[in-house]
């Protein structure tokens, strides 16, 4: 059920023209849940930071890795 809320939130994010607060996404007809579900969907889809960084590092070319390691 939470995965559907995340997809609905993604649809609302892509189709909402103007946003003043996160609750505005709940007003989008593509997000068919209560406003509090916006916050719950964001929390549920939060990626694991360490795994995301490992994936990012794997995608870097060797040259980019050397450039990053040379930084002070």
Tab-separated table of N, CA and C in Angstrom:
chain	number	residue	atom	x	y	z
A	1	UNK	N	0.821	-1.185	0.000
A	1	UNK	CA	0.000	0.000	0.000
A	1	UNK	C	0.871	1.258	0.000
A	2	UNK	N	2.004	1.218	0.723
A	2	UNK	CA	2.875	2.386	0.775
A	2	UNK	C	3.520	2.664	-0.580
A	3	UNK	N	3.815	1.597	-1.329
A	3	UNK	CA	4.439	1.798	-2.641
A	3	UNK	C	3.502	2.560	-3.560
A	4	UNK	N	2.211	2.272	-3.487
A	4	UNK	CA	1.252	2.994	-4.315
A	4	UNK	C	1.212	4.473	-3.936
A	5	UNK	N	1.302	4.756	-2.662
A	5	UNK	CA	1.312	6.157	-2.216
A	5	UNK	C	2.544	6.874	-2.768
A	6	UNK	N	3.667	6.182	-2.815
A	6	UNK	CA	4.888	6.775	-3.349
A	6	UNK	C	4.726	7.070	-4.840
A	7	UNK	N	4.145	6.145	-5.590
A	7	UNK	CA	3.922	6.374	-7.016
A	7	UNK	C	2.925	7.503	-7.242
A	8	UNK	N	1.874	7.538	-6.448
A	8	UNK	CA	0.906	8.627	-6.572
A	8	UNK	C	1.549	9.962	-6.242
A	9	UNK	N	2.419	9.970	-5.247
A	9	UNK	CA	3.119	11.208	-4.902
A	9	UNK	C	4.033	11.637	-6.053
A	10	UNK	N	4.727	10.682	-6.665
A	10	UNK	CA	5.583	11.014	-7.807
A	10	UNK	C	4.758	11.606	-8.944
A	11	UNK	N	3.590	11.039	-9.201
A	11	UNK	CA	2.708	11.590	-10.228
A	11	UNK	C	2.277	13.013	-9.874
A	12	UNK	N	1.945	13.224	-8.614
A	12	UNK	CA	1.525	14.555	-8.172
A	12	UNK	C	2.667	15.559	-8.288
A	13	UNK	N	3.877	15.133	-7.958
A	13	UNK	CA	5.046	16.021	-8.056
A	13	UNK	C	5.255	16.448	-9.505
A	14	UNK	N	5.110	15.516	-10.421
A	14	UNK	CA	5.373	15.824	-11.829
A	14	UNK	C	4.257	16.643	-12.480
A	15	UNK	N	3.070	16.650	-11.894
A	15	UNK	CA	1.954	17.331	-12.552
A	15	UNK	C	1.427	18.546	-11.789
A	16	UNK	N	1.958	18.829	-10.614
A	16	UNK	CA	1.531	20.012	-9.864
A	16	UNK	C	2.310	21.214	-10.367
A	17	UNK	N	1.594	22.222	-10.826
A	17	UNK	CA	2.255	23.381	-11.432
A	17	UNK	C	2.853	24.320	-10.410
A	18	UNK	N	2.141	24.563	-9.343
A	18	UNK	CA	2.640	25.490	-8.329
A	18	UNK	C	2.479	24.846	-6.963
A	19	UNK	N	3.527	24.952	-6.151
A	19	UNK	CA	3.480	24.350	-4.818
A	19	UNK	C	3.992	25.356	-3.799
A	20	UNK	N	3.250	25.493	-2.743
A	20	UNK	CA	3.649	26.369	-1.644
A	20	UNK	C	4.050	25.570	-0.413
A	21	UNK	N	3.532	24.341	-0.317
A	21	UNK	CA	3.893	23.450	0.793
A	21	UNK	C	3.666	22.013	0.350
A	22	UNK	N	4.184	21.063	1.089
A	22	UNK	CA	4.032	19.653	0.717
A	22	UNK	C	2.569	19.218	0.680
A	23	UNK	N	1.761	19.825	1.512
A	23	UNK	CA	0.334	19.486	1.532
A	23	UNK	C	-0.360	19.777	0.217
A	24	UNK	N	0.203	20.663	-0.604
A	24	UNK	CA	-0.394	20.969	-1.906
A	24	UNK	C	-0.439	19.748	-2.814
A	25	UNK	N	0.498	18.829	-2.651
A	25	UNK	CA	0.466	17.617	-3.466
A	25	UNK	C	-0.787	16.800	-3.183
A	26	UNK	N	-1.274	16.847	-1.957
A	26	UNK	CA	-2.477	16.094	-1.605
A	26	UNK	C	-3.706	16.636	-2.321
A	27	UNK	N	-3.655	17.866	-2.805
A	27	UNK	CA	-4.773	18.446	-3.543
A	27	UNK	C	-4.798	18.007	-5.001
A	28	UNK	N	-3.715	17.432	-5.468
A	28	UNK	CA	-3.644	16.952	-6.843
A	28	UNK	C	-4.545	15.726	-6.974
A	29	UNK	N	-5.389	15.669	-8.008
A	29	UNK	CA	-6.301	14.523	-8.159
A	29	UNK	C	-5.583	13.181	-8.348
A	30	UNK	N	-4.316	13.203	-8.751
A	30	UNK	CA	-3.579	11.953	-8.903
A	30	UNK	C	-3.132	11.376	-7.564
A	31	UNK	N	-3.110	12.198	-6.538
A	31	UNK	CA	-2.771	11.716	-5.197
A	31	UNK	C	-4.095	11.515	-4.461
A	32	UNK	N	-4.539	10.270	-4.399
A	32	UNK	CA	-5.880	9.952	-3.900
A	32	UNK	C	-5.898	9.573	-2.427
A	33	UNK	N	-5.060	10.197	-1.659
A	33	UNK	CA	-4.970	9.868	-0.237
A	33	UNK	C	-5.116	11.130	0.591
A	34	UNK	N	-5.106	10.970	1.895
A	34	UNK	CA	-5.186	12.134	2.778
A	34	UNK	C	-3.844	12.865	2.791
A	35	UNK	N	-3.865	14.122	3.179
A	35	UNK	CA	-2.662	14.960	3.120
A	35	UNK	C	-1.513	14.396	3.938
A	36	UNK	N	-1.799	13.743	5.054
A	36	UNK	CA	-0.736	13.191	5.890
A	36	UNK	C	0.046	12.098	5.155
A	37	UNK	N	-0.599	11.452	4.199
A	37	UNK	CA	0.069	10.400	3.426
A	37	UNK	C	1.204	10.943	2.569
A	38	UNK	N	1.193	12.239	2.273
A	38	UNK	CA	2.306	12.843	1.541
A	38	UNK	C	3.582	12.673	2.348
A	39	UNK	N	3.519	13.001	3.615
A	39	UNK	CA	4.689	12.899	4.497
A	39	UNK	C	5.097	11.440	4.694
A	40	UNK	N	4.104	10.558	4.831
A	40	UNK	CA	4.402	9.138	5.011
A	40	UNK	C	5.052	8.555	3.758
A	41	UNK	N	4.579	8.954	2.584
A	41	UNK	CA	5.165	8.453	1.334
A	41	UNK	C	6.608	8.923	1.199
A	42	UNK	N	6.874	10.149	1.578
A	42	UNK	CA	8.252	10.651	1.519
A	42	UNK	C	9.161	9.875	2.459
A	43	UNK	N	8.669	9.580	3.631
A	43	UNK	CA	9.477	8.853	4.598
A	43	UNK	C	9.700	7.409	4.147
A	44	UNK	N	8.686	6.796	3.545
A	44	UNK	CA	8.794	5.411	3.095
A	44	UNK	C	9.756	5.251	1.931
A	45	UNK	N	9.867	6.262	1.081
A	45	UNK	CA	10.701	6.108	-0.115
A	45	UNK	C	12.100	6.670	0.089
A	46	UNK	N	12.447	7.012	1.293
A	46	UNK	CA	13.773	7.557	1.571
A	46	UNK	C	14.830	6.483	1.314
A	47	UNK	N	15.761	6.766	0.388
A	47	UNK	CA	16.764	5.744	0.058
A	47	UNK	C	17.809	5.595	1.165
A	48	UNK	N	18.414	4.430	1.204
A	48	UNK	CA	19.502	4.169	2.135
A	48	UNK	C	20.710	4.968	1.650
A	49	UNK	N	21.174	5.883	2.450
A	49	UNK	CA	22.235	6.810	2.049
A	49	UNK	C	23.538	6.094	1.696
A	50	UNK	N	23.911	5.100	2.477
A	50	UNK	CA	25.159	4.369	2.225
A	50	UNK	C	25.089	3.581	0.915
A	51	UNK	N	23.964	2.912	0.679
A	51	UNK	CA	23.817	2.155	-0.561
A	51	UNK	C	23.796	3.074	-1.769
A	52	UNK	N	23.154	4.220	-1.637
A	52	UNK	CA	23.111	5.186	-2.722
A	52	UNK	C	24.505	5.717	-3.041
A	53	UNK	N	25.304	5.975	-2.021
A	53	UNK	CA	26.665	6.461	-2.236
A	53	UNK	C	27.529	5.388	-2.887
A	54	UNK	N	27.381	4.134	-2.485
A	54	UNK	CA	28.139	3.049	-3.108
A	54	UNK	C	27.791	2.917	-4.589
A	55	UNK	N	26.517	3.027	-4.915
A	55	UNK	CA	26.088	2.972	-6.307
A	55	UNK	C	26.677	4.137	-7.091
A	56	UNK	N	26.667	5.308	-6.515
A	56	UNK	CA	27.232	6.496	-7.148
A	56	UNK	C	28.724	6.306	-7.422
A	57	UNK	N	29.450	5.801	-6.454
A	57	UNK	CA	30.892	5.580	-6.598
A	57	UNK	C	31.174	4.554	-7.696
A	58	UNK	N	30.358	3.518	-7.767
A	58	UNK	CA	30.538	2.502	-8.806
A	58	UNK	C	30.346	3.094	-10.200
A	59	UNK	N	29.485	4.092	-10.324
A	59	UNK	CA	29.188	4.675	-11.622
A	59	UNK	C	30.238	5.691	-12.073
A	60	UNK	N	31.043	6.170	-11.157
A	60	UNK	CA	32.078	7.135	-11.513
A	60	UNK	C	33.165	6.477	-12.351
A	61	UNK	N	33.674	7.208	-13.300
A	61	UNK	CA	34.799	6.679	-14.065
A	61	UNK	C	36.061	6.784	-13.204
A	62	UNK	N	37.102	6.097	-13.610
A	62	UNK	CA	38.363	6.119	-12.860
A	62	UNK	C	38.919	7.534	-12.791
A	63	UNK	N	38.819	8.296	-13.881
A	63	UNK	CA	39.324	9.670	-13.903
A	63	UNK	C	38.586	10.524	-12.877
A	64	UNK	N	37.281	10.384	-12.827
A	64	UNK	CA	36.506	11.154	-11.852
A	64	UNK	C	36.893	10.775	-10.427
A	65	UNK	N	37.137	9.493	-10.185
A	65	UNK	CA	37.537	9.049	-8.846
A	65	UNK	C	38.874	9.672	-8.455
A	66	UNK	N	39.821	9.705	-9.398
A	66	UNK	CA	41.127	10.296	-9.107
A	66	UNK	C	40.995	11.789	-8.824
A	67	UNK	N	40.144	12.471	-9.574
A	67	UNK	CA	39.944	13.892	-9.369
A	67	UNK	C	39.360	14.181	-7.982
A	68	UNK	N	38.440	13.347	-7.565
A	68	UNK	CA	37.823	13.516	-6.249
A	68	UNK	C	38.837	13.234	-5.144
A	69	UNK	N	39.659	12.191	-5.322
A	69	UNK	CA	40.633	11.844	-4.274
A	69	UNK	C	41.763	12.852	-4.167
A	70	UNK	N	41.997	13.625	-5.211
A	70	UNK	CA	43.052	14.641	-5.199
A	70	UNK	C	42.619	15.924	-4.489
A	71	UNK	N	41.371	16.050	-4.171
A	71	UNK	CA	40.892	17.280	-3.517
A	71	UNK	C	41.451	17.383	-2.101
A	72	UNK	N	41.717	18.634	-1.678
A	72	UNK	CA	42.265	18.799	-0.315
A	72	UNK	C	41.250	18.515	0.764
